[in-house]
mmCIF file of C-alpha atoms and ligand atoms in Angstrom:
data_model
loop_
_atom_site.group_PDB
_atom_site.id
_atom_site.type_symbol
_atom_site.label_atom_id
_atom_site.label_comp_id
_atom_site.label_asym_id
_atom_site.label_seq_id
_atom_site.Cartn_x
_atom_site.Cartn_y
_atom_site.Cartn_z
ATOM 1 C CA UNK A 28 9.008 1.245 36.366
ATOM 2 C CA UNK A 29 8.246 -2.015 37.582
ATOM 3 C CA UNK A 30 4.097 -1.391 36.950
ATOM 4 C CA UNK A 31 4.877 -0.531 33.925
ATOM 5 C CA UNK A 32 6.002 -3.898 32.608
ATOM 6 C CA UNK A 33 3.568 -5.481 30.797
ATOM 7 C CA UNK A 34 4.427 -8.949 32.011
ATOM 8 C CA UNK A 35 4.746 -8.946 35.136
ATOM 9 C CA UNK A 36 1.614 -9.753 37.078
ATOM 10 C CA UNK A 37 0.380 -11.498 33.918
ATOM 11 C CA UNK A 38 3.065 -14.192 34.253
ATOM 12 C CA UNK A 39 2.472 -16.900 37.894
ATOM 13 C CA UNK A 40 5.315 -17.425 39.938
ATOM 14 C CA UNK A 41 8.551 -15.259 41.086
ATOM 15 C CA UNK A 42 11.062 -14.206 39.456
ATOM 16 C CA UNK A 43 13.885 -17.148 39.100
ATOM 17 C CA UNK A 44 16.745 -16.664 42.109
ATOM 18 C CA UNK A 45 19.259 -17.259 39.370
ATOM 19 C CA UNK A 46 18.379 -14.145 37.277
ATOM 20 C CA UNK A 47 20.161 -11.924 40.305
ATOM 21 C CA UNK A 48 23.559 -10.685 40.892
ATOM 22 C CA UNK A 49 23.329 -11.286 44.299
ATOM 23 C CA UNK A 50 21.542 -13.968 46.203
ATOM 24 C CA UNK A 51 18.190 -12.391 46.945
ATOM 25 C CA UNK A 52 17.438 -12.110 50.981
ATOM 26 C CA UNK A 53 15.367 -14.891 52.218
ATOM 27 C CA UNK A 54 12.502 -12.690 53.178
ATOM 28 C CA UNK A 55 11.966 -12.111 49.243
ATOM 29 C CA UNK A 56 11.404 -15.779 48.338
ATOM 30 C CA UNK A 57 7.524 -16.512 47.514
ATOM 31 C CA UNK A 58 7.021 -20.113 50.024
ATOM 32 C CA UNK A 59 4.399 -21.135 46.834
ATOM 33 C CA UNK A 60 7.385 -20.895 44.129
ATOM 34 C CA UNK A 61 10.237 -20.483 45.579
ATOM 35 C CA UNK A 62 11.002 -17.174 43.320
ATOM 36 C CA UNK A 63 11.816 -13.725 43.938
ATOM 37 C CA UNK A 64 7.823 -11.795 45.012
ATOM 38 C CA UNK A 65 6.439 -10.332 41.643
ATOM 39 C CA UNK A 66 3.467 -8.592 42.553
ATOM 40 C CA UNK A 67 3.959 -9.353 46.650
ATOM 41 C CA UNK A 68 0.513 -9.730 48.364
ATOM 42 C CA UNK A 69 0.199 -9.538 51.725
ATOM 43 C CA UNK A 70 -2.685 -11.878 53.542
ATOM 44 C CA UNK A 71 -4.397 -11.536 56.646
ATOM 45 C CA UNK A 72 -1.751 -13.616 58.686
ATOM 46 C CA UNK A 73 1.165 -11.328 57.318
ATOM 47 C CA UNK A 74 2.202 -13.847 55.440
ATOM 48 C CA UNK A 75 3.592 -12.821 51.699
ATOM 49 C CA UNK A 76 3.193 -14.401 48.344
ATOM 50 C CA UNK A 77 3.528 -13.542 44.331
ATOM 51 C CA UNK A 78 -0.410 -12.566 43.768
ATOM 52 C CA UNK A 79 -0.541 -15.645 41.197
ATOM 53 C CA UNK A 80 0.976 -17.957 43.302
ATOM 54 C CA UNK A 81 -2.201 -17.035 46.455
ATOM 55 C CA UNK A 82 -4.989 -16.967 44.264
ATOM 56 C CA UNK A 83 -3.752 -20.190 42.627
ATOM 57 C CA UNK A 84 -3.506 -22.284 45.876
ATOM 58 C CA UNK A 85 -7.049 -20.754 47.006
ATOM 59 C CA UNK A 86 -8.353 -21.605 43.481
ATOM 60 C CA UNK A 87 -6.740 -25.313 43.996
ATOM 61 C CA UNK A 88 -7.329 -26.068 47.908
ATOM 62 C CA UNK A 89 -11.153 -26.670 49.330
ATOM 63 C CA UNK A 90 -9.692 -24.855 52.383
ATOM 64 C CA UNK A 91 -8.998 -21.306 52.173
ATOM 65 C CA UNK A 92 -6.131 -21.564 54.680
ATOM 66 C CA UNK A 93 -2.642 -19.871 54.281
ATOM 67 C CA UNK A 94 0.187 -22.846 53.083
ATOM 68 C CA UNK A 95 2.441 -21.154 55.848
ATOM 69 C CA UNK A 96 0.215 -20.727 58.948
ATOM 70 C CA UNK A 97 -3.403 -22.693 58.145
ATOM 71 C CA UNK A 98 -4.953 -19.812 59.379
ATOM 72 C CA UNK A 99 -7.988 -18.983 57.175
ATOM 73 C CA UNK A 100 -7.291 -16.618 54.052
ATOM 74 C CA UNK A 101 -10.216 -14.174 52.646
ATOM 75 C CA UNK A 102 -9.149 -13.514 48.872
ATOM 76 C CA UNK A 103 -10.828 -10.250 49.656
ATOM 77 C CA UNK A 104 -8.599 -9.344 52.008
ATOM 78 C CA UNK A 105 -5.271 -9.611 50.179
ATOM 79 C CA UNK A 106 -3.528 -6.695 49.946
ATOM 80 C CA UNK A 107 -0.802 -5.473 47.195
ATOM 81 C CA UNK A 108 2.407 -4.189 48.915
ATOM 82 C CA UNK A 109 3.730 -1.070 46.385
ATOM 83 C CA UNK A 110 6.833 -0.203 48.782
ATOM 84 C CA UNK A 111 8.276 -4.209 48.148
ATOM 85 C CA UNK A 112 7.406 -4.457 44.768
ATOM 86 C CA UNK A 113 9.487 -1.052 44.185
ATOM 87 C CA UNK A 114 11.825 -2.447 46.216
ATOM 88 C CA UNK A 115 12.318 -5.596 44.107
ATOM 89 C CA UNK A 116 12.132 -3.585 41.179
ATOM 90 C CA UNK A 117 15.635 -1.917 42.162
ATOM 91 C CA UNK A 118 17.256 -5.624 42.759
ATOM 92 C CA UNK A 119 19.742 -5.817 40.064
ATOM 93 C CA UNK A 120 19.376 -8.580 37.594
ATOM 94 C CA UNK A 121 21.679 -10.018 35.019
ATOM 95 C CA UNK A 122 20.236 -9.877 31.125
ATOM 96 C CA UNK A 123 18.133 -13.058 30.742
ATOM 97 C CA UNK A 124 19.925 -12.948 27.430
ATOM 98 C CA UNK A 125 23.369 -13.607 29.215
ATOM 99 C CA UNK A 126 24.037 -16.875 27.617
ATOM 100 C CA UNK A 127 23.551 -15.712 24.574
ATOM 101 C CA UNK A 128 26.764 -12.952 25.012
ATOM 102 C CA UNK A 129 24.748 -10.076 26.894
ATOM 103 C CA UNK A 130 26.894 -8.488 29.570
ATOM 104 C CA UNK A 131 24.424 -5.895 31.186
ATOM 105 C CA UNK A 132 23.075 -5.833 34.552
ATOM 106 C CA UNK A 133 20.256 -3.853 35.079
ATOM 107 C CA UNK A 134 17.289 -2.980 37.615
ATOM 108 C CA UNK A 135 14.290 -6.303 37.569
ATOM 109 C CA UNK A 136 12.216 -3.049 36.761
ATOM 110 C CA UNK A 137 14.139 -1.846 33.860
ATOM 111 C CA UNK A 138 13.960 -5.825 32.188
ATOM 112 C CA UNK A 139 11.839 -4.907 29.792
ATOM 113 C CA UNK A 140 12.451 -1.539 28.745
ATOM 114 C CA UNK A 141 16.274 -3.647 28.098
ATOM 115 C CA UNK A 142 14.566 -6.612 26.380
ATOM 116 C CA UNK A 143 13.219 -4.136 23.936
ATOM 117 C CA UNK A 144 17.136 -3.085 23.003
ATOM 118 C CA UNK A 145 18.968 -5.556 24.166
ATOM 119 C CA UNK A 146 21.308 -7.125 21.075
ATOM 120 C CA UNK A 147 21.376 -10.160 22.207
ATOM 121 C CA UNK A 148 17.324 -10.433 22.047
ATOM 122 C CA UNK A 149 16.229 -13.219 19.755
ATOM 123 C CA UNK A 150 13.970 -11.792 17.357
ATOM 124 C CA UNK A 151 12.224 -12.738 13.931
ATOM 125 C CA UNK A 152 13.538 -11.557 10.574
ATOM 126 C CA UNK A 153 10.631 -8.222 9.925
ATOM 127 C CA UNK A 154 10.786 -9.182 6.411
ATOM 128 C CA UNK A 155 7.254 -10.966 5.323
ATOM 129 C CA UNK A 156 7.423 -14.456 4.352
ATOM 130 C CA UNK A 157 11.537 -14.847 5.749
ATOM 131 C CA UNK A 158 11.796 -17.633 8.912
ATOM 132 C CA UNK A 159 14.686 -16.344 10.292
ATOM 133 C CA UNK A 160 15.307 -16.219 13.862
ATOM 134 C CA UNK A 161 18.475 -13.450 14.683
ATOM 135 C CA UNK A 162 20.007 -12.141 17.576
ATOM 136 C CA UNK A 163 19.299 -8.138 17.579
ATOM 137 C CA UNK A 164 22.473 -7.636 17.057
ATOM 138 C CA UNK A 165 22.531 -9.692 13.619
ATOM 139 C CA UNK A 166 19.845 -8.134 11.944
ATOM 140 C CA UNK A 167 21.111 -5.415 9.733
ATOM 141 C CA UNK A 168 24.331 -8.305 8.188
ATOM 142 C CA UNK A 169 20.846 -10.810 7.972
ATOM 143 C CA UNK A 170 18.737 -8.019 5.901
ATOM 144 C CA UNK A 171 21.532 -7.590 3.231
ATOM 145 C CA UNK A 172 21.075 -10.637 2.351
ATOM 146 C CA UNK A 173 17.732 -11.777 3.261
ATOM 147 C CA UNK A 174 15.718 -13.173 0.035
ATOM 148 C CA UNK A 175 12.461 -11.848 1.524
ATOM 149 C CA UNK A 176 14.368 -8.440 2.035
ATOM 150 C CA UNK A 177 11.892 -5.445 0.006
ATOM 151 C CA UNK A 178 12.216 -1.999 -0.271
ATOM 152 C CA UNK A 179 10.241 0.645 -2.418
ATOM 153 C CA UNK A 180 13.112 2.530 -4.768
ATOM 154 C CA UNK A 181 14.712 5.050 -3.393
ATOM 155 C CA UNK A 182 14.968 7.325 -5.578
ATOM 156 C CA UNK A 183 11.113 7.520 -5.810
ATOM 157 C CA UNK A 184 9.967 5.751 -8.799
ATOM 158 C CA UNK A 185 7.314 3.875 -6.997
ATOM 159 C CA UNK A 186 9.307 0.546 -7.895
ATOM 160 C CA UNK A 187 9.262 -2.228 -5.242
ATOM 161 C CA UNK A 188 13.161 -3.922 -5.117
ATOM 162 C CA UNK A 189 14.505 -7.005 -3.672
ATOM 163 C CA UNK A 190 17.804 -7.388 -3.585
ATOM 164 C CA UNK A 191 18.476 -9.379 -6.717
ATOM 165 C CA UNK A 192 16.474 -6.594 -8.591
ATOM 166 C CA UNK A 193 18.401 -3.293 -6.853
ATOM 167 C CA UNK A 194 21.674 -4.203 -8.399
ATOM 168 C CA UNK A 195 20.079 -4.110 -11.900
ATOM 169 C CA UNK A 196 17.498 -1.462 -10.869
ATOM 170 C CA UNK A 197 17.973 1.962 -12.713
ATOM 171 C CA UNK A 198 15.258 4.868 -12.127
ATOM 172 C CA UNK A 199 15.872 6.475 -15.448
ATOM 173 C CA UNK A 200 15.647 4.036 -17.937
ATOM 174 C CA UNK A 201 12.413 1.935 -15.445
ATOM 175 C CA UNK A 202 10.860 5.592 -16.358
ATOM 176 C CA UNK A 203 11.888 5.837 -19.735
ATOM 177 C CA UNK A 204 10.432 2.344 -19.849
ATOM 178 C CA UNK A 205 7.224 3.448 -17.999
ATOM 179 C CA UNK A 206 7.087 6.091 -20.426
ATOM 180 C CA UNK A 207 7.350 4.377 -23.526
ATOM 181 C CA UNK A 208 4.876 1.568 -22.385
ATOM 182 C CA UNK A 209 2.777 4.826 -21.868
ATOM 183 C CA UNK A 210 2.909 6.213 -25.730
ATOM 184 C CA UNK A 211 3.109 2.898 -26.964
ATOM 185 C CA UNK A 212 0.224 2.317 -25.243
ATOM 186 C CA UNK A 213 -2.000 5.969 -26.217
ATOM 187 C CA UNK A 214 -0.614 5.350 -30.048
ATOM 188 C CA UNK A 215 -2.694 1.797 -30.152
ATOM 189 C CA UNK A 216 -5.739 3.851 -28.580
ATOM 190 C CA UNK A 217 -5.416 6.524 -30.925
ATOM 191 C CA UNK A 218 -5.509 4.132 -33.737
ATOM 192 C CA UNK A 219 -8.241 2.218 -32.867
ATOM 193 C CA UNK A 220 -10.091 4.930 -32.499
ATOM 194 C CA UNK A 221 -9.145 6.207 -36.232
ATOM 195 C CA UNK A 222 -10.030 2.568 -37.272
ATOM 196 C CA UNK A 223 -13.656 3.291 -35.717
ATOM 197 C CA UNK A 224 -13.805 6.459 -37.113
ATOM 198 C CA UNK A 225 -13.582 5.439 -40.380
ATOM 199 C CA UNK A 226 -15.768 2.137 -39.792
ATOM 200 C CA UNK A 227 -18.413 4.869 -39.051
ATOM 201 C CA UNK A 228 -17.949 7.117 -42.135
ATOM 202 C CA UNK A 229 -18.372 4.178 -44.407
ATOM 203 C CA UNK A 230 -21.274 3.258 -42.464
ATOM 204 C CA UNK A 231 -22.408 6.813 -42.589
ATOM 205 C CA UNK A 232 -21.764 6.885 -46.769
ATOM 206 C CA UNK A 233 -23.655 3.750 -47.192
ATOM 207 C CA UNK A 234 -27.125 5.336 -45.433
ATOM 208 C CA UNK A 235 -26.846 8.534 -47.498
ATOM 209 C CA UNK A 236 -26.661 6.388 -50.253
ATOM 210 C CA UNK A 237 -29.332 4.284 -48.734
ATOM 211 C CA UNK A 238 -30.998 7.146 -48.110
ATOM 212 C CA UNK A 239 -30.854 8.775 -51.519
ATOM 213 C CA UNK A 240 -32.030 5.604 -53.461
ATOM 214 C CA UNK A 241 -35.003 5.562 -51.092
ATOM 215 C CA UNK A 242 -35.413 9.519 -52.088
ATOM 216 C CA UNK A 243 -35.370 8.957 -55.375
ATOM 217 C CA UNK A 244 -38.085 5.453 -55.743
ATOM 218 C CA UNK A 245 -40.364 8.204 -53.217
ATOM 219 C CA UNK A 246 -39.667 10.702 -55.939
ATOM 220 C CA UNK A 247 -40.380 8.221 -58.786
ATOM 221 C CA UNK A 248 -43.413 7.139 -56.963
ATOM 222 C CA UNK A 249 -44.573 11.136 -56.254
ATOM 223 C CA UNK A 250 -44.578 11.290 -59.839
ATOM 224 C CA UNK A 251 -46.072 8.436 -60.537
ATOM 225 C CA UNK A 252 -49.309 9.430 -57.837
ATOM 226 C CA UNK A 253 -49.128 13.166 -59.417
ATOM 227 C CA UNK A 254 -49.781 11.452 -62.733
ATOM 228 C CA UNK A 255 -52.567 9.129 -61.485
ATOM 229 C CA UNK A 256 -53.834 11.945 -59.650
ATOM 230 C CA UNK A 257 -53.890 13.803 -62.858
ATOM 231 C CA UNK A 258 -55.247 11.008 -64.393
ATOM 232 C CA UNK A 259 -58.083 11.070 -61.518
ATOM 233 C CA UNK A 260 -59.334 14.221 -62.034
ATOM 234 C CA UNK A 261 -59.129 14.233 -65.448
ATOM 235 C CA UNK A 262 -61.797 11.244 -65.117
ATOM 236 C CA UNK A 263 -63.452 12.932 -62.312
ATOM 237 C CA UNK A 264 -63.916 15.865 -64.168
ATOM 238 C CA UNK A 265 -65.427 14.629 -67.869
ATOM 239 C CA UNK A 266 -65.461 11.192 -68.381
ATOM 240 C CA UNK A 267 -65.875 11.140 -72.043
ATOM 241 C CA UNK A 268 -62.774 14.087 -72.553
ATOM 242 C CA UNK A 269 -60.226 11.573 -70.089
ATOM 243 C CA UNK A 270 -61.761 8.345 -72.302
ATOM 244 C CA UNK A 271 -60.810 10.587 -75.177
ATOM 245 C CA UNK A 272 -56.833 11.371 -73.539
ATOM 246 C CA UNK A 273 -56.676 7.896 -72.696
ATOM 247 C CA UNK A 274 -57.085 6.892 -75.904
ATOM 248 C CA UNK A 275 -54.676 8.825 -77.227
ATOM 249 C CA UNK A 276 -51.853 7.991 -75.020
ATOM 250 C CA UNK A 277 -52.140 4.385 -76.058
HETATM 251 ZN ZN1 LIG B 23 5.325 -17.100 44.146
HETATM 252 ZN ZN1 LIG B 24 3.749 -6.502 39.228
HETATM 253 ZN ZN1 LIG B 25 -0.046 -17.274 57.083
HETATM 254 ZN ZN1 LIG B 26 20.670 -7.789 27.338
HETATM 255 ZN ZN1 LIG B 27 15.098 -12.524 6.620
HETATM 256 ZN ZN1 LIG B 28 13.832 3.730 -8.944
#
């Protein structure tokens, strides 16, 4: 459908006269641009234009006057006219790609809806970072060779190929690979943590022999106090009886 076509009242001016089969009928032809009506508007006097192609002159002239008849235009009285822009829409055209080898004719309405699969439609290479400028038509021969051409594998293996590496690409042994990268990689864990393990038992001998030297000088020093204690109350109790024992230690 002609109202469907995104560019179509976005773009000023008429359609070019060339673009169609047959020599559109005078009454079609916009007096502002001289192109086929798109988006026809009707004025106050009767008098037709492309909707651009009005609201431009008003925008432009200090005079809101109608470039056929002078008679005074109110923008707000411009009407669209449906039944001639459907009736436009069913003109048929020749593919605006016809230089470049399209032979279609189709409806101005159905341009494009045809633009969109049309195989003669210049369009950019979709692979990311590739230049290339191809006719629709060309794309598939361009993408086997393409240098920016990528693809994930396949097969499944989650590897991203370009075309120099899918030749040499093999899902087995890039798994096998994977794989071995894997163990290689959980044997060098496991070892390190064997090399920590023991770190920590020779740290944990040395305290307990740490430990046990510090047990013992307490123990040698318990017996040491028990004796001065001894000693103590041996004074405490008689004086002249521990005067007495310590003479006859020494
Ligand atoms: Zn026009
Ligand atoms: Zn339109
Ligand atoms: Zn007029
Ligand atoms: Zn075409
Ligand atoms: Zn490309
Ligand atoms: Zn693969």
């Amino acid at each position: 459908m002609h109202f469907a076509d995104p560019d179509m009242c976005s773009q000023s001016g008429g359609h070019d006269v060339e673009l169609f089969v047959e020599t559109p009928d005078y009454d079609l032809i916009c007096t502002i641009c001289q192109g086929v009506f798109r988006c026809p508007v009707r004025a106050a006097c009767h008098h037709i234009f492309c909707k651009k192609c009005i609201l431009q002159w008003l925008k432009r002239c200090r005079q809101q006057t109608c470039p056929c008849c002078r008679k005074p235009v109110n923008q707000s009285l411009i009407f669209v006219m449906f039944k001639l822009s459907k009736v436009i829409g069913r003109l048929k055209i020749k593919c605006k790609n016809k230089i470049r080898g399209c032979p279609h004719t189709l409806a101005l309405s159905e341009q494009y809806c045809h633009s969109m699969s049309c195989l003669f439609e210049l369009i950019p290479c979709p692979y990311q970072g590739c230049r290339a400028q191809l006719l629709r038509r060309d794309l598939d021969a361009h993408a086997r060779h393409c240098e920016h051409w990528s693809q994930p594998c396949h097969m499944g293996c989650g590897t991203v190929l370009s075309h120099r590496t899918q030749a040499k690409h093999n899902c087995y042994r890039q798994l096998r690979h994977e794989y071995e990268a894997r163990q290689r990689n959980h044997r060098a864990i496991a070892a390190a943590l064997q090399r920590k393990m023991r770190r920590m038992q020779s740290t944990m001998a040395d305290m307990k022999r740490q430990i046990g030297l510090i047990c013992e000088s307490l123990e040698v020093m318990d017996e040491l106090e028990e004796v001065e204690e001894e000693d103590l109350g041996e004074t405490s109790g008689s004086f002249s009886s521990s005067n007495s024992s310590s003479t006859a230690e020494s």
